[in-house]
Amino acid sequence: MQTAFTTMRHLGLNRPTAITPTTQNRRRSVVIQAKATAYQPPSSTTGATELDALERYSEVVPDVMLSQALQTIEKSKAATSSRGVIAGIMANPTGTGRYKFAIEQARYYKKDSGISGPELTALQVDKALVNVGGLMLESISGRVSTEIDARLAHDTDKLVARGRQIVALYSEDGISKDRLVIRMPATWEAIQAAQTLENEGVATHLVCIFSFVQAVAAAQAGVSVIQINAGRLADWYDRNPGMLRDPNAPLEARAMEMAGYGAAQANPGLLLAEKVFAYLKTNNPKTKLMASGLRTKQEALALAGCDYLVVGPRVLQGLQSASTLEGYNDGLHVSESQGMKPKLTAEFAKNYEISSVETGEVSKAIFEDQLGLAGKELLNESVQSMVLDANRLEPLFLNQAGGQE
């Protein structure tokens, strides 16, 4: 993975050049000539920042949009066009002119004159998402993830149809599907829809992963990217102190935790990310892991090696402002070995023990049974929040965009 970190080279001699022996220099069978190099005084090359070091092992995706914070790091790898983003653009009085215009233009879109009412509104909102996504693609080097209406989260056929519609809308603008990812909450029905879309060559991105069984089912379906919100999962356990935070802890530690002593430092969100990483790398390497909801730079650094890390402006700034010894020049040599060592590696995945019961073929019954209390509550809460976003956006879109034509 190419990162913003610039690899340093050991100081020393350039590649030696051999002199061919002649009758005049028989006694020196081979003579090495060294070309002199300029001395670099100590500290002429500084150490990498923690962000530089982290980007050696993970794709860092800034959780900011239409913000100058994007300009403080190298060209972003990915972006998301969602109803929340659309609402934010429409509510922002300054700095989003091109994006606002792209949204307003969507209200004139009528591919089929035979549709009207809610069906036309849904199409025009999708067109607004695509218009904004197209602009985002001008500023990122990777793909744009575009959200499907969460009100369809439990209807496989409708999810597939809307995914195809979004791909077709991008295609009308000359944007191929290899720069797109279709984003859905990880319900059972959405996982089945994702499998169909993946089989058609459309990459999918499932969010709202709060349990291991969701990750396994999504990986078995061939989903391209799955996203764990570590912060929200940790919050749930904070609100439910009687629940076991680390089921893999030794028996005595679990007993202490259930009794209310110790283990409070265990972060269930980070623990789930570690477990899912290990499973994916050893069983379904096609599926990439994205971790979000990282509240501190320590949490981000703890997941170094995860495929994608979504970090907000505060954490991003903290990583950028902290220096490391990695790459520091002491005047004798430059070394990368003094920097961070990622926890999430192939060796970590190989040695991580997961029960075969948890990795078997996932059916709908198994999915619902193993989702767990935290998974069920958080998935339902997340879907409902996304539904509210959709319900709020449509009147805002119609009123600010001038209504349906």
Short mmCIF file of C-alpha atoms in Angstrom, two decimals:
data_model
loop_
_atom_site.label_atom_id
_atom_site.label_comp_id
_atom_site.label_asym_id
_atom_site.label_seq_id
_atom_site.Cartn_x
_atom_site.Cartn_y
_atom_site.Cartn_z
CA MET A 1 0.00 0.00 0.00
CA GLN A 2 1.44 3.35 -1.02
CA THR A 3 1.17 5.88 1.76
CA ALA A 4 2.00 9.48 2.48
CA PHE A 5 5.08 8.32 4.39
CA THR A 6 8.30 8.74 2.39
CA THR A 7 10.58 5.72 2.74
CA MET A 8 14.08 6.66 3.91
CA ARG A 9 17.24 5.00 2.62
CA HIS A 10 20.28 4.01 4.70
CA LEU A 11 23.04 6.56 4.35
CA GLY A 12 26.35 5.32 2.96
CA LEU A 13 28.15 4.53 -0.26
CA ASN A 14 26.56 4.42 -3.65
CA ARG A 15 26.64 1.18 -5.59
CA PRO A 16 30.35 0.25 -6.07
CA THR A 17 31.98 0.12 -9.49
CA ALA A 18 34.56 -2.61 -10.21
CA ILE A 19 37.77 -1.81 -12.16
CA THR A 20 38.80 -4.50 -14.64
CA PRO A 21 42.33 -5.83 -13.85
CA THR A 22 45.06 -4.88 -16.37
CA THR A 23 48.79 -5.62 -16.74
CA GLN A 24 49.44 -2.45 -14.76
CA ASN A 25 47.30 -3.45 -11.82
CA ARG A 26 47.68 -7.27 -11.58
CA ARG A 27 48.27 -7.07 -7.84
CA ARG A 28 44.82 -5.58 -7.35
CA SER A 29 42.52 -8.16 -8.79
CA VAL A 30 39.49 -5.97 -8.06
CA VAL A 31 39.49 -2.39 -6.89
CA ILE A 32 36.34 -0.74 -5.58
CA GLN A 33 35.80 2.94 -6.18
CA ALA A 34 33.36 4.76 -3.92
CA LYS A 35 31.68 7.94 -4.94
CA ALA A 36 31.62 10.48 -2.13
CA THR A 37 28.25 11.43 -0.69
CA ALA A 38 27.31 14.59 1.14
CA TYR A 39 27.22 14.33 4.91
CA GLN A 40 23.82 14.88 6.43
CA PRO A 41 24.10 16.41 9.89
CA PRO A 42 22.00 15.04 12.75
CA SER A 43 18.28 15.87 12.59
CA SER A 44 18.39 17.14 9.01
CA THR A 45 15.73 14.49 8.47
CA THR A 46 13.05 14.45 11.13
CA GLY A 47 11.01 11.53 12.39
CA ALA A 48 7.66 10.62 10.89
CA THR A 49 4.42 11.71 12.51
CA GLU A 50 2.11 9.10 13.97
CA LEU A 51 -0.15 9.63 10.95
CA ASP A 52 2.77 8.94 8.60
CA ALA A 53 3.60 5.78 10.52
CA LEU A 54 -0.02 4.62 10.69
CA GLU A 55 -0.46 5.10 6.95
CA ARG A 56 2.29 2.56 6.33
CA TYR A 57 -0.07 -0.14 7.57
CA SER A 58 -3.64 1.13 7.08
CA GLU A 59 -5.57 3.30 4.64
CA VAL A 60 -6.57 6.33 6.72
CA VAL A 61 -9.92 7.73 5.59
CA PRO A 62 -10.72 11.17 7.08
CA ASP A 63 -14.24 11.35 8.49
CA VAL A 64 -14.70 14.83 7.09
CA MET A 65 -16.26 16.09 3.91
CA LEU A 66 -16.19 19.47 2.19
CA SER A 67 -13.65 20.56 4.77
CA GLN A 68 -10.15 21.96 4.64
CA ALA A 69 -9.12 19.06 6.87
CA LEU A 70 -9.01 16.97 3.71
CA GLN A 71 -6.27 19.22 2.37
CA THR A 72 -3.96 18.54 5.31
CA ILE A 73 -3.16 14.98 4.19
CA GLU A 74 -2.50 13.37 0.87
CA LYS A 75 -5.33 12.85 -1.56
CA SER A 76 -8.06 10.96 0.27
CA LYS A 77 -8.62 7.35 -0.73
CA ALA A 78 -12.41 7.24 -0.34
CA ALA A 79 -15.56 9.23 0.38
CA THR A 80 -19.22 8.57 1.13
CA SER A 81 -22.26 10.13 -0.49
CA SER A 82 -25.13 9.65 1.96
CA ARG A 83 -28.37 11.33 2.92
CA GLY A 84 -26.66 12.79 5.96
CA VAL A 85 -24.02 14.36 3.72
CA ILE A 86 -26.70 15.74 1.37
CA ALA A 87 -28.59 17.29 4.29
CA GLY A 88 -25.37 18.81 5.62
CA ILE A 89 -24.57 20.39 2.27
CA MET A 90 -28.06 21.86 1.96
CA ALA A 91 -27.91 23.28 5.50
CA ASN A 92 -24.44 24.79 5.01
CA PRO A 93 -24.74 28.45 3.95
CA THR A 94 -21.17 28.74 2.65
CA GLY A 95 -18.40 26.79 1.01
CA THR A 96 -20.44 24.16 -0.80
CA GLY A 97 -21.58 25.96 -3.93
CA ARG A 98 -20.73 23.26 -6.47
CA TYR A 99 -22.29 20.59 -4.31
CA LYS A 100 -25.46 22.60 -3.70
CA PHE A 101 -25.81 23.21 -7.41
CA ALA A 102 -25.37 19.48 -8.08
CA ILE A 103 -28.19 18.72 -5.64
CA GLU A 104 -30.48 21.38 -7.10
CA GLN A 105 -29.93 20.03 -10.60
CA ALA A 106 -31.17 16.62 -9.47
CA ARG A 107 -34.72 17.91 -9.03
CA TYR A 108 -34.99 18.38 -12.79
CA TYR A 109 -34.08 14.76 -13.44
CA LYS A 110 -36.86 12.70 -15.03
CA LYS A 111 -35.63 9.63 -16.80
CA ASP A 112 -39.12 8.17 -17.13
CA SER A 113 -41.99 10.60 -17.53
CA GLY A 114 -44.35 7.90 -16.31
CA ILE A 115 -43.29 8.11 -12.66
CA SER A 116 -44.40 10.70 -10.11
CA GLY A 117 -44.91 11.27 -6.40
CA PRO A 118 -42.74 9.32 -3.93
CA GLU A 119 -41.21 7.21 -6.69
CA LEU A 120 -40.00 10.29 -8.54
CA THR A 121 -38.71 11.86 -5.32
CA ALA A 122 -36.73 8.71 -4.53
CA LEU A 123 -35.20 8.75 -8.01
CA GLN A 124 -34.27 12.43 -7.74
CA VAL A 125 -32.67 11.93 -4.31
CA ASP A 126 -30.64 9.07 -5.76
CA LYS A 127 -29.63 11.41 -8.59
CA ALA A 128 -28.55 14.00 -6.01
CA LEU A 129 -26.42 11.36 -4.27
CA VAL A 130 -24.86 10.45 -7.62
CA ASN A 131 -24.20 14.08 -8.56
CA VAL A 132 -22.45 14.69 -5.24
CA GLY A 133 -20.61 11.38 -5.53
CA GLY A 134 -19.37 12.37 -8.97
CA LEU A 135 -17.89 15.58 -7.58
CA MET A 136 -16.28 13.67 -4.73
CA LEU A 137 -14.56 11.40 -7.24
CA GLU A 138 -12.71 14.45 -8.57
CA SER A 139 -11.04 14.83 -5.15
CA ILE A 140 -10.28 11.24 -4.16
CA SER A 141 -8.00 8.59 -5.57
CA GLY A 142 -10.22 5.62 -4.76
CA ARG A 143 -13.93 4.88 -4.79
CA VAL A 144 -17.03 6.67 -3.63
CA SER A 145 -19.46 4.76 -1.42
CA THR A 146 -23.08 5.64 -2.19
CA GLU A 147 -25.88 4.90 0.25
CA ILE A 148 -29.05 3.00 -0.57
CA ASP A 149 -32.27 4.17 1.12
CA ALA A 150 -32.32 2.48 4.56
CA ARG A 151 -36.12 2.20 4.40
CA LEU A 152 -35.44 -0.76 2.11
CA ALA A 153 -33.04 -2.42 4.57
CA HIS A 154 -35.22 -5.51 5.03
CA ASP A 155 -36.24 -6.01 1.39
CA THR A 156 -33.61 -7.86 -0.65
CA ASP A 157 -35.22 -7.37 -4.06
CA LYS A 158 -35.72 -3.64 -3.62
CA LEU A 159 -32.17 -3.20 -2.35
CA VAL A 160 -30.83 -4.93 -5.46
CA ALA A 161 -33.02 -2.80 -7.72
CA ARG A 162 -31.90 0.45 -6.08
CA GLY A 163 -28.28 -0.61 -6.22
CA ARG A 164 -28.60 -1.22 -9.94
CA GLN A 165 -30.34 2.14 -10.37
CA ILE A 166 -27.50 3.98 -8.64
CA VAL A 167 -24.92 2.23 -10.83
CA ALA A 168 -26.95 3.17 -13.93
CA LEU A 169 -27.15 6.82 -12.85
CA TYR A 170 -23.38 6.96 -12.46
CA SER A 171 -22.98 5.28 -15.83
CA GLU A 172 -25.05 8.04 -17.46
CA ASP A 173 -22.40 10.47 -16.21
CA GLY A 174 -19.59 8.36 -17.64
CA ILE A 175 -18.51 6.90 -14.29
CA SER A 176 -17.82 3.18 -14.35
CA LYS A 177 -18.79 0.79 -11.59
CA ASP A 178 -15.15 0.07 -10.76
CA ARG A 179 -15.07 3.45 -8.97
CA LEU A 180 -18.23 2.76 -7.00
CA VAL A 181 -19.24 0.98 -3.84
CA ILE A 182 -22.87 0.48 -2.82
CA ARG A 183 -23.44 1.10 0.90
CA MET A 184 -26.10 -0.65 3.01
CA PRO A 185 -26.71 -1.51 6.69
CA ALA A 186 -25.75 -5.12 7.42
CA THR A 187 -29.18 -6.68 7.85
CA TRP A 188 -29.67 -10.27 6.72
CA GLU A 189 -31.60 -9.06 3.67
CA ALA A 190 -28.91 -6.53 2.76
CA ILE A 191 -26.24 -9.22 2.94
CA GLN A 192 -28.22 -11.28 0.41
CA ALA A 193 -28.63 -8.22 -1.81
CA ALA A 194 -24.91 -7.54 -1.57
CA GLN A 195 -24.15 -11.06 -2.74
CA THR A 196 -26.28 -10.51 -5.86
CA LEU A 197 -24.64 -7.17 -6.63
CA GLU A 198 -21.14 -8.56 -6.05
CA ASN A 199 -21.93 -11.37 -8.51
CA GLU A 200 -22.77 -8.65 -11.03
CA GLY A 201 -19.41 -6.97 -10.50
CA VAL A 202 -20.68 -4.21 -8.22
CA ALA A 203 -18.64 -3.70 -5.04
CA THR A 204 -20.60 -3.39 -1.81
CA HIS A 205 -19.93 -1.78 1.56
CA LEU A 206 -21.90 -3.04 4.56
CA VAL A 207 -22.02 -0.79 7.60
CA CYS A 208 -23.47 -1.23 11.10
CA ILE A 209 -21.44 -4.36 11.90
CA PHE A 210 -21.80 -4.91 15.65
CA SER A 211 -21.44 -8.68 15.93
CA PHE A 212 -19.11 -11.36 14.66
CA VAL A 213 -21.87 -13.29 12.88
CA GLN A 214 -22.65 -10.25 10.70
CA ALA A 215 -19.02 -10.14 9.60
CA VAL A 216 -18.92 -13.87 8.84
CA ALA A 217 -22.18 -13.79 6.86
CA ALA A 218 -21.02 -10.75 4.87
CA ALA A 219 -17.64 -12.33 4.09
CA GLN A 220 -19.31 -15.56 2.99
CA ALA A 221 -21.46 -13.45 0.64
CA GLY A 222 -18.34 -11.93 -0.93
CA VAL A 223 -18.91 -8.38 0.31
CA SER A 224 -16.01 -6.06 -0.58
CA VAL A 225 -15.90 -3.93 2.59
CA ILE A 226 -17.47 -4.36 6.02
CA GLN A 227 -17.46 -1.58 8.60
CA ILE A 228 -17.40 -1.90 12.38
CA ASN A 229 -18.32 1.12 14.47
CA ALA A 230 -16.07 0.44 17.44
CA GLY A 231 -17.15 3.52 19.36
CA ARG A 232 -20.86 2.77 19.28
CA LEU A 233 -20.27 -0.81 20.40
CA ALA A 234 -18.13 0.39 23.32
CA ASP A 235 -20.84 2.90 24.24
CA TRP A 236 -23.44 0.13 24.40
CA TYR A 237 -21.36 -1.81 26.90
CA ASP A 238 -20.85 1.35 28.94
CA ARG A 239 -24.64 1.70 29.13
CA ASN A 240 -24.99 -1.96 30.09
CA PRO A 241 -22.33 -2.55 32.77
CA GLY A 242 -23.56 -6.06 33.60
CA MET A 243 -22.66 -7.39 30.15
CA LEU A 244 -19.39 -9.24 29.55
CA ARG A 245 -17.00 -6.95 27.66
CA ASP A 246 -14.36 -9.55 26.80
CA PRO A 247 -15.70 -13.12 26.38
CA ASN A 248 -12.19 -14.35 25.53
CA ALA A 249 -10.72 -13.28 28.87
CA PRO A 250 -9.58 -16.01 31.31
CA LEU A 251 -12.35 -17.52 33.43
CA GLU A 252 -11.31 -15.76 36.63
CA ALA A 253 -11.14 -12.40 34.85
CA ARG A 254 -14.63 -12.95 33.46
CA ALA A 255 -15.92 -13.79 36.93
CA MET A 256 -14.36 -10.61 38.31
CA GLU A 257 -15.89 -8.58 35.49
CA MET A 258 -19.36 -10.02 36.03
CA ALA A 259 -19.00 -9.18 39.72
CA GLY A 260 -18.23 -5.60 38.82
CA TYR A 261 -14.46 -5.62 39.31
CA GLY A 262 -11.80 -4.94 36.69
CA ALA A 263 -11.83 -5.53 32.91
CA ALA A 264 -13.56 -2.18 32.42
CA GLN A 265 -10.60 -1.13 30.28
CA ALA A 266 -11.44 -3.80 27.68
CA ASN A 267 -12.84 -2.09 24.57
CA PRO A 268 -15.44 -4.40 22.97
CA GLY A 269 -15.29 -2.43 19.71
CA LEU A 270 -11.54 -2.90 19.32
CA LEU A 271 -11.81 -6.54 20.39
CA LEU A 272 -14.44 -7.22 17.72
CA ALA A 273 -12.28 -5.51 15.09
CA GLU A 274 -9.31 -7.71 16.03
CA LYS A 275 -11.41 -10.88 15.84
CA VAL A 276 -12.98 -9.96 12.50
CA PHE A 277 -9.57 -9.01 11.08
CA ALA A 278 -8.17 -12.41 12.06
CA TYR A 279 -11.14 -14.23 10.54
CA LEU A 280 -11.05 -12.32 7.26
CA LYS A 281 -7.32 -12.70 6.69
CA THR A 282 -7.40 -16.46 7.24
CA ASN A 283 -10.77 -17.30 5.66
CA ASN A 284 -12.07 -14.59 3.31
CA PRO A 285 -9.24 -12.23 2.34
CA LYS A 286 -11.30 -10.62 -0.44
CA THR A 287 -13.40 -8.83 2.18
CA LYS A 288 -11.67 -5.77 3.64
CA LEU A 289 -12.24 -4.43 7.13
CA MET A 290 -13.01 -0.81 7.91
CA ALA A 291 -13.10 0.45 11.49
CA SER A 292 -14.83 3.69 12.45
CA GLY A 293 -16.00 5.38 15.63
CA LEU A 294 -12.40 5.74 16.83
CA ARG A 295 -12.53 8.35 19.58
CA THR A 296 -8.82 8.72 20.37
CA LYS A 297 -5.56 8.42 18.51
CA GLN A 298 -4.66 5.53 20.84
CA GLU A 299 -7.64 3.58 19.50
CA ALA A 300 -6.58 4.30 15.92
CA LEU A 301 -2.99 3.22 16.60
CA ALA A 302 -4.23 0.07 18.36
CA LEU A 303 -5.79 -1.02 15.05
CA ALA A 304 -2.73 -0.35 12.87
CA GLY A 305 -2.84 -2.96 10.13
CA CYS A 306 -6.63 -2.82 9.68
CA ASP A 307 -7.43 -2.28 6.00
CA TYR A 308 -9.23 1.05 6.50
CA LEU A 309 -9.42 3.35 9.52
CA VAL A 310 -11.99 6.15 9.55
CA VAL A 311 -10.78 8.99 11.78
CA GLY A 312 -12.41 12.29 12.63
CA PRO A 313 -10.77 15.73 12.53
CA ARG A 314 -9.72 15.75 16.21
CA VAL A 315 -8.06 12.33 16.04
CA LEU A 316 -6.53 13.17 12.67
CA GLN A 317 -5.01 16.34 14.07
CA GLY A 318 -3.64 14.45 17.07
CA LEU A 319 -1.94 11.92 14.80
CA GLN A 320 -0.50 14.64 12.58
CA SER A 321 0.94 16.63 15.46
CA ALA A 322 2.69 13.71 17.24
CA SER A 323 6.21 12.81 16.07
CA THR A 324 7.88 9.41 16.27
CA LEU A 325 11.50 8.22 16.01
CA GLU A 326 10.62 6.47 12.76
CA GLY A 327 12.95 7.75 10.05
CA TYR A 328 14.86 10.05 12.42
CA ASN A 329 18.37 10.90 11.19
CA ASP A 330 21.04 10.79 13.90
CA GLY A 331 23.81 11.64 11.42
CA LEU A 332 24.96 8.02 11.08
CA HIS A 333 21.98 6.17 9.69
CA VAL A 334 18.30 6.48 9.09
CA SER A 335 16.03 3.77 10.40
CA GLU A 336 12.38 2.83 10.11
CA SER A 337 12.70 0.08 12.67
CA GLN A 338 12.25 2.39 15.64
CA GLY A 339 8.66 3.24 14.72
CA MET A 340 5.38 1.59 15.57
CA LYS A 341 4.83 -2.13 15.22
CA PRO A 342 1.32 -2.93 13.98
CA LYS A 343 -0.72 -5.37 16.01
CA LEU A 344 -2.94 -6.53 13.17
CA THR A 345 -0.65 -8.62 10.98
CA ALA A 346 -0.79 -11.90 9.09
CA GLU A 347 0.98 -13.55 12.01
CA PHE A 348 -1.60 -12.14 14.45
CA ALA A 349 -4.42 -13.53 12.29
CA LYS A 350 -2.74 -16.93 12.00
CA ASN A 351 -2.38 -17.28 15.77
CA TYR A 352 -5.84 -15.96 16.68
CA GLU A 353 -8.10 -18.79 17.86
CA ILE A 354 -11.71 -18.77 16.67
CA SER A 355 -14.12 -21.64 17.28
CA SER A 356 -15.19 -23.54 14.17
CA VAL A 357 -18.76 -23.20 15.45
CA GLU A 358 -18.52 -19.45 14.81
CA THR A 359 -17.12 -19.77 11.29
CA GLY A 360 -19.52 -22.31 9.78
CA GLU A 361 -22.02 -21.52 7.05
CA VAL A 362 -24.40 -18.82 8.30
CA SER A 363 -28.12 -19.29 7.72
CA LYS A 364 -30.82 -16.74 8.55
CA ALA A 365 -31.68 -18.64 11.74
CA ILE A 366 -28.03 -18.74 12.84
CA PHE A 367 -27.66 -15.06 11.96
CA GLU A 368 -30.58 -14.03 14.14
CA ASP A 369 -29.55 -16.35 16.98
CA GLN A 370 -25.92 -15.23 17.12
CA LEU A 371 -26.53 -11.53 16.55
CA GLY A 372 -26.65 -11.07 20.30
CA LEU A 373 -28.35 -8.40 22.37
CA ALA A 374 -25.83 -5.69 21.52
CA GLY A 375 -25.92 -6.55 17.82
CA LYS A 376 -29.72 -6.56 17.64
CA GLU A 377 -30.17 -3.31 19.51
CA LEU A 378 -27.43 -1.42 17.73
CA LEU A 379 -28.39 -2.66 14.26
CA ASN A 380 -32.02 -1.68 14.83
CA GLU A 381 -31.01 1.71 16.25
CA SER A 382 -28.69 2.37 13.32
CA VAL A 383 -31.27 1.45 10.69
CA GLN A 384 -33.91 3.60 12.40
CA SER A 385 -31.50 6.54 12.52
CA MET A 386 -30.82 6.16 8.80
CA VAL A 387 -34.57 5.92 8.12
CA LEU A 388 -35.09 9.17 10.03
CA ASP A 389 -32.38 10.78 7.89
CA ALA A 390 -34.23 9.64 4.77
CA ASN A 391 -37.59 10.89 6.05
CA ARG A 392 -36.14 14.28 6.99
CA LEU A 393 -34.22 14.73 3.77
CA GLU A 394 -37.08 14.40 1.29
CA PRO A 395 -39.13 17.45 2.40
CA LEU A 396 -35.91 19.45 2.77
CA PHE A 397 -34.85 18.38 -0.71
CA LEU A 398 -38.23 19.25 -2.25
CA ASN A 399 -38.54 22.61 -0.47
CA GLN A 400 -34.99 23.85 -1.01
CA ALA A 401 -34.74 22.44 -4.50
CA GLY A 402 -38.05 24.05 -5.45
CA GLY A 403 -40.35 21.05 -5.44
CA GLN A 404 -41.12 18.50 -8.11
CA GLU A 405 -41.52 19.77 -11.64
#
